[in-house]
Coordinates of C-alpha atoms in Angstrom, one line a residue:
M1 CA 18.3 89.8 88.0
D2 CA 16.3 92.2 90.4
I3 CA 16.2 95.9 89.0
I4 CA 14.9 97.2 92.5
P5 CA 13.8 101.4 93.0
F6 CA 15.4 102.8 96.1
R7 CA 14.7 106.3 98.0
F8 CA 17.5 108.7 98.8
T9 CA 17.3 111.6 100.9
Q10 CA 20.5 114.0 101.3
T11 CA 20.9 114.6 105.7
T12 CA 24.7 114.4 105.6
G13 CA 26.0 117.5 104.9
A14 CA 22.3 119.0 104.0
S15 CA 22.7 122.2 105.9
E16 CA 26.7 123.2 104.9
I17 CA 25.7 122.3 100.8
D18 CA 22.3 124.6 101.2
E19 CA 23.9 127.3 102.8
F20 CA 26.7 126.9 100.0
Q21 CA 24.1 126.9 96.9
K22 CA 22.0 130.0 98.5
E23 CA 25.4 132.1 97.4
L24 CA 25.5 130.4 94.1
A25 CA 23.6 132.9 91.6
A26 CA 20.9 131.3 89.6
T27 CA 20.2 131.0 86.1
E28 CA 17.8 133.0 84.0
F29 CA 16.0 129.6 83.1
C30 CA 15.8 128.8 86.4
S31 CA 15.0 131.5 88.9
V32 CA 15.7 129.7 92.2
T33 CA 18.7 129.3 93.7
D34 CA 20.0 125.2 93.5
D35 CA 19.0 125.0 97.6
H36 CA 15.6 125.1 96.5
I37 CA 15.5 122.2 94.0
Q38 CA 14.0 119.4 95.7
E39 CA 14.7 117.0 92.8
N40 CA 18.2 117.0 93.5
K41 CA 17.8 116.7 97.7
S42 CA 15.3 113.8 97.5
F43 CA 15.5 111.2 94.5
N44 CA 15.3 107.6 93.5
Y45 CA 18.5 105.1 92.7
T46 CA 18.6 101.8 91.2
I47 CA 20.3 98.8 92.0
F48 CA 20.9 95.7 90.0
A49 CA 21.0 93.0 92.1
P50 CA 21.8 88.6 91.3
S51 CA 18.5 87.8 92.8
G52 CA 17.9 86.1 95.8
K53 CA 16.5 87.2 99.2
E54 CA 19.0 87.1 101.8
K55 CA 20.9 90.4 102.7
R56 CA 24.4 91.0 101.1
D57 CA 28.0 91.5 102.1
K58 CA 29.4 92.9 98.9
A59 CA 28.5 95.9 96.1
I60 CA 29.7 97.7 93.5
I61 CA 28.6 101.6 93.2
L62 CA 28.7 102.3 89.5
L63 CA 29.0 106.4 89.1
H64 CA 28.4 108.1 85.8
G65 CA 29.7 110.9 83.2
L66 CA 29.0 114.8 82.9
N67 CA 26.0 116.0 81.4
E68 CA 24.1 112.7 81.6
R69 CA 20.4 112.1 81.5
T70 CA 19.6 108.8 81.0
W71 CA 21.3 105.6 82.0
E72 CA 20.7 104.1 79.2
K73 CA 24.0 102.8 77.7
Y74 CA 24.7 101.6 81.8
L75 CA 22.3 99.0 81.7
T76 CA 24.2 96.3 80.2
W77 CA 27.2 97.3 81.9
A78 CA 25.3 97.2 85.6
E79 CA 23.8 94.1 84.3
Y80 CA 27.4 92.4 83.3
L81 CA 29.2 93.3 86.6
A82 CA 25.8 92.1 88.8
N83 CA 26.0 88.8 86.6
S84 CA 30.1 88.3 86.8
T85 CA 30.7 89.3 90.1
G86 CA 27.9 87.9 91.9
K87 CA 27.9 91.5 93.6
P88 CA 24.7 94.2 93.6
V89 CA 25.5 97.1 91.2
I90 CA 24.4 100.2 92.5
L91 CA 23.6 103.1 89.8
F92 CA 23.9 106.4 91.9
P93 CA 23.7 109.5 90.2
I94 CA 25.5 112.5 90.7
A95 CA 23.8 115.7 91.9
F96 CA 22.1 117.8 89.1
H97 CA 22.7 114.9 87.1
M98 CA 20.0 112.0 85.7
N99 CA 16.9 112.3 87.7
R100 CA 18.1 114.7 89.9
T101 CA 16.7 118.1 88.1
P102 CA 13.8 119.7 87.2
G103 CA 12.0 118.0 84.3
S104 CA 12.0 121.2 82.1
W105 CA 15.9 121.3 82.0
C106 CA 15.7 119.0 79.3
N107 CA 12.3 119.7 77.8
P108 CA 13.0 120.7 74.6
R109 CA 9.9 123.7 74.6
T110 CA 11.5 124.9 77.3
V111 CA 15.4 125.0 76.7
L112 CA 15.1 125.5 72.7
P113 CA 14.9 129.1 73.2
W114 CA 17.8 129.6 75.7
V115 CA 19.9 127.7 72.7
G116 CA 19.2 130.5 70.1
R117 CA 19.6 133.2 73.1
R118 CA 23.1 131.9 74.5
K119 CA 24.3 132.0 70.6
K120 CA 23.2 135.3 69.8
E121 CA 25.3 136.8 73.4
I122 CA 28.1 134.8 72.5
N123 CA 29.9 135.6 69.3
D124 CA 31.2 132.6 67.4
L125 CA 30.2 129.8 70.7
A126 CA 31.6 126.3 69.4
N127 CA 29.4 123.1 70.6
S128 CA 26.3 124.9 71.9
T129 CA 23.5 122.4 71.6
F130 CA 20.4 121.9 73.3
A131 CA 21.9 118.9 75.0
N132 CA 24.5 121.1 76.8
T133 CA 22.9 124.3 77.1
T134 CA 21.6 124.0 80.7
L135 CA 24.6 122.7 82.2
S136 CA 26.9 125.1 79.9
S137 CA 24.4 128.2 81.4
R138 CA 24.6 127.1 84.8
L139 CA 28.6 126.8 84.8
S140 CA 29.2 129.6 82.5
V141 CA 27.2 131.9 85.9
N142 CA 28.9 130.2 88.5
P143 CA 32.0 127.8 87.8
L144 CA 32.0 127.3 91.5
R145 CA 28.6 125.0 90.5
F146 CA 30.8 122.0 89.4
Y147 CA 33.0 121.9 93.1
A148 CA 29.9 122.4 94.8
S149 CA 28.0 119.5 92.9
G150 CA 31.2 117.2 93.4
R151 CA 31.2 118.0 96.7
E152 CA 27.5 117.4 97.5
S153 CA 28.0 113.8 95.6
V154 CA 30.8 113.3 98.0
Y155 CA 28.3 113.9 100.8
N156 CA 25.7 111.8 99.7
L157 CA 27.9 108.6 98.7
W158 CA 29.5 109.4 102.2
Q159 CA 25.7 109.1 103.6
L160 CA 24.6 106.3 101.4
V161 CA 28.0 104.1 102.5
Y162 CA 27.4 104.8 106.2
E163 CA 23.9 103.5 106.0
I164 CA 24.7 100.2 104.0
K165 CA 28.0 99.6 106.6
N166 CA 25.3 100.3 109.3
G167 CA 22.9 97.5 108.4
N168 CA 20.6 100.9 107.5
H169 CA 20.3 99.4 104.2
P170 CA 17.1 96.8 103.8
L171 CA 19.5 95.2 100.9
F172 CA 22.5 94.7 102.3
K173 CA 24.6 93.6 105.6
E174 CA 26.2 95.0 108.2
D175 CA 29.9 95.9 107.4
T176 CA 29.1 95.2 103.6
S177 CA 32.1 95.5 101.4
I178 CA 31.8 98.3 99.1
N179 CA 33.3 98.7 95.6
L180 CA 33.5 101.5 92.9
F181 CA 32.8 101.0 89.0
A182 CA 33.4 105.3 87.7
Y183 CA 33.3 106.6 84.0
S184 CA 34.2 109.8 82.9
I185 CA 34.0 112.5 85.2
G186 CA 32.6 109.7 88.0
A187 CA 36.2 108.9 88.2
L188 CA 37.3 111.9 89.3
L189 CA 34.3 112.0 91.7
S190 CA 35.8 108.5 93.0
Q191 CA 39.4 109.6 93.1
V192 CA 38.2 112.5 95.7
L193 CA 36.3 110.4 97.7
L194 CA 39.1 107.7 98.3
L195 CA 41.6 110.4 98.9
S196 CA 39.6 112.1 101.2
N197 CA 38.0 108.9 102.9
P198 CA 35.6 110.6 104.8
A199 CA 35.3 108.6 108.5
E200 CA 37.6 106.2 107.1
M201 CA 35.2 104.0 105.1
F202 CA 36.8 103.3 102.4
N203 CA 40.2 102.1 103.1
D204 CA 39.6 99.3 101.5
T205 CA 37.4 100.0 98.6
R206 CA 38.6 99.0 95.2
L207 CA 38.1 101.3 92.5
F208 CA 38.1 100.0 88.2
M209 CA 37.9 103.4 86.5
F210 CA 36.4 103.3 82.3
C211 CA 37.6 106.2 80.4
G212 CA 38.4 108.6 83.3
G213 CA 40.6 109.3 86.0
S214 CA 42.9 112.4 84.3
I215 CA 43.6 115.0 86.1
F216 CA 41.8 117.9 85.5
S217 CA 43.4 120.3 83.5
Q218 CA 43.8 117.5 80.9
M219 CA 40.3 117.0 80.7
N220 CA 38.3 118.4 77.5
G221 CA 34.9 118.7 78.2
N222 CA 34.4 120.5 75.2
A223 CA 31.7 118.8 73.1
R224 CA 28.0 118.8 71.6
D225 CA 27.1 116.5 74.3
I226 CA 28.8 117.8 77.2
M227 CA 29.3 121.5 77.1
D228 CA 29.7 123.9 74.8
Q229 CA 33.2 126.2 73.9
E230 CA 32.7 128.8 76.6
A231 CA 31.7 127.3 79.4
F232 CA 34.5 124.6 79.3
D233 CA 36.8 127.7 79.0
S234 CA 35.8 129.4 81.3
L235 CA 35.9 126.3 83.7
Q236 CA 39.4 125.5 82.9
R237 CA 40.4 129.0 83.7
Y238 CA 38.3 129.3 87.1
Y239 CA 39.9 126.2 88.7
R240 CA 43.4 126.4 87.1
Q241 CA 43.9 129.6 88.6
D242 CA 40.9 131.8 90.6
F243 CA 39.7 128.5 92.5
L244 CA 43.4 127.3 93.7
E245 CA 44.6 131.0 95.1
S246 CA 40.7 131.4 96.8
R247 CA 40.0 134.1 95.0
S248 CA 35.8 135.0 94.8
L249 CA 34.5 131.8 97.0
P250 CA 31.4 132.2 99.0
T251 CA 31.8 132.7 102.6
S252 CA 30.0 129.2 103.4
F253 CA 33.4 127.9 102.0
K254 CA 35.3 125.1 104.1
N255 CA 39.1 124.7 103.8
D256 CA 39.0 120.7 104.8
F257 CA 39.8 117.4 103.4
L258 CA 37.4 117.7 101.0
E259 CA 39.0 120.7 99.5
Q260 CA 42.2 119.7 99.9
A261 CA 41.4 116.2 97.6
F262 CA 39.7 117.6 94.5
K263 CA 42.4 120.6 94.7
A264 CA 45.4 118.0 94.6
M265 CA 43.2 116.6 91.3
I266 CA 43.3 119.8 89.5
R267 CA 47.0 120.3 88.2
S268 CA 49.7 118.0 88.1
D269 CA 52.2 120.3 90.0
V270 CA 49.5 121.2 93.0
L271 CA 49.8 118.5 96.2
Q272 CA 51.6 116.0 94.0
E273 CA 53.0 114.8 96.8
Y274 CA 50.1 114.0 98.4
R275 CA 48.9 112.6 95.7
E276 CA 50.9 110.5 94.3
S277 CA 52.4 109.0 97.9
F278 CA 48.3 107.7 98.0
F279 CA 47.8 106.0 94.7
D280 CA 51.0 104.7 95.3
K281 CA 49.9 102.8 98.4
A282 CA 46.6 102.3 97.0
C283 CA 47.6 100.6 93.8
N284 CA 47.0 97.3 94.5
R285 CA 43.2 98.2 94.7
I286 CA 43.1 100.8 91.6
R287 CA 42.6 99.5 87.9
A288 CA 42.0 102.1 85.1
I289 CA 41.5 101.3 81.4
S290 CA 41.6 104.5 79.0
L291 CA 40.8 104.3 75.4
K292 CA 43.7 105.6 72.8
K293 CA 41.5 107.9 70.8
D294 CA 39.8 109.5 74.1
V295 CA 40.1 113.6 73.5
V296 CA 37.7 114.2 76.5
M297 CA 40.1 111.8 79.3
P298 CA 43.3 111.5 77.4
T299 CA 45.6 108.7 78.7
E300 CA 48.5 111.5 78.8
G301 CA 45.9 113.4 81.7
I302 CA 45.4 110.0 83.8
I303 CA 49.4 109.4 83.4
K304 CA 49.7 112.7 85.2
A305 CA 47.2 112.0 87.9
L306 CA 48.1 108.6 88.9
G307 CA 52.3 109.5 88.8
K308 CA 54.8 106.7 88.4
V309 CA 52.2 104.0 89.4
S310 CA 50.3 104.0 86.0
D311 CA 52.4 101.6 84.7
K312 CA 50.8 99.5 87.6
V313 CA 47.6 100.9 87.5
L314 CA 46.6 101.8 84.0
E315 CA 46.4 99.9 80.4
E316 CA 45.5 101.8 77.4
I317 CA 44.1 100.2 74.7
D318 CA 42.3 100.9 71.3
F319 CA 39.4 99.7 69.4
P320 CA 39.1 98.2 65.7
F321 CA 35.8 100.3 65.2
Q322 CA 35.1 104.1 65.6
Y323 CA 34.1 104.7 69.1
S324 CA 34.3 108.1 70.8
H325 CA 34.4 108.9 74.9
Q326 CA 31.0 109.6 75.0
I327 CA 29.9 106.1 73.0
P328 CA 32.7 103.3 73.6
F329 CA 30.6 100.8 72.1
P330 CA 28.7 102.0 69.1
F331 CA 25.7 99.5 69.7
R332 CA 23.3 101.4 67.2
S333 CA 25.6 102.2 64.3
K334 CA 27.1 100.0 61.4
T335 CA 29.9 99.0 63.3
N336 CA 30.4 95.0 63.3
Q337 CA 29.0 94.0 66.1
P338 CA 30.3 90.9 66.9
L339 CA 33.7 93.5 67.6
V340 CA 32.0 95.9 69.5
N341 CA 31.0 92.7 71.7
Q342 CA 33.9 91.9 72.0
A343 CA 35.4 94.5 72.8
F344 CA 33.0 95.3 75.3
N345 CA 33.3 91.6 77.2
N346 CA 37.5 92.9 77.1
V347 CA 37.0 95.5 79.1
F348 CA 34.4 94.6 81.7
S349 CA 36.2 91.1 82.2
K350 CA 39.0 93.0 83.5
A351 CA 36.4 95.1 85.5
A352 CA 34.7 92.6 87.2
A353 CA 37.7 90.9 87.9
S354 CA 39.1 93.5 89.5
L355 CA 35.8 94.6 91.7

């Protein structure tokens, strides 16, 4: 297995993204607006590739969950998929996640004072921690950041896939086929990407979703390692009401195919025919596994997103050990490790077969 870093500098949609981000109010712990955060514009991503020097004609993009700073839990996922499929796996970070933020945002000396301050400012604040204060604060100041970052991530994936398919990537041949493995919020990003289908580059893309794919209104991100109660409540309130009614949106906001695709994923009754007809047509190239005890991305929410094809696309499973959405395979606990390995192999053998 070769593990290779590559550099990405965003160009597709860059000026639009900058204009959008300039209108989002800065936070107290970060005095500049989002368009000035260079780490988010230019960054490294990693590819796990089965050894061999020839250019490849197939690839899998792996997308992670919300509020993540490390790829640790995904390394075995990428290795398994690369070994089982023989395809390189691209670990691509979502905007303002992983290595796409200033280092101070995850430095305890910098962040801990803001944890205490936020708890003082908001009475009875639940689930406020060092791990989620940065994201919670940014979303509380302006919930529109969630959409802005998602839109930026779609542009980034559009650029990456265009570079690969046009033969401009050193690892891949022209017209390389690209599939997606998406976990948690990465599944929502993937659904928006396939629904919007920029430049028709994703006509044949296969998607495997794990612990993800729920309609937005059914998600529950109120967790110590995702976001606190106040941020989650403001996020749900904003998107289920103001965003859908186009209230208090910036002047740079565009009413276009990306916005339509995202709006279709907010509530099951919004753009329902558009969303469900897409999944009906694409059901042969989409598969999903949900976990019975997952409260962040519940099975019910995934069924509402997929519609009537959920019986064909979705499988709910349960594990015979304690797990959570955030830690589906608890390899560091006292859990029976052979059972954990068996569960992991069960999920990822199905993913590999689909991709």
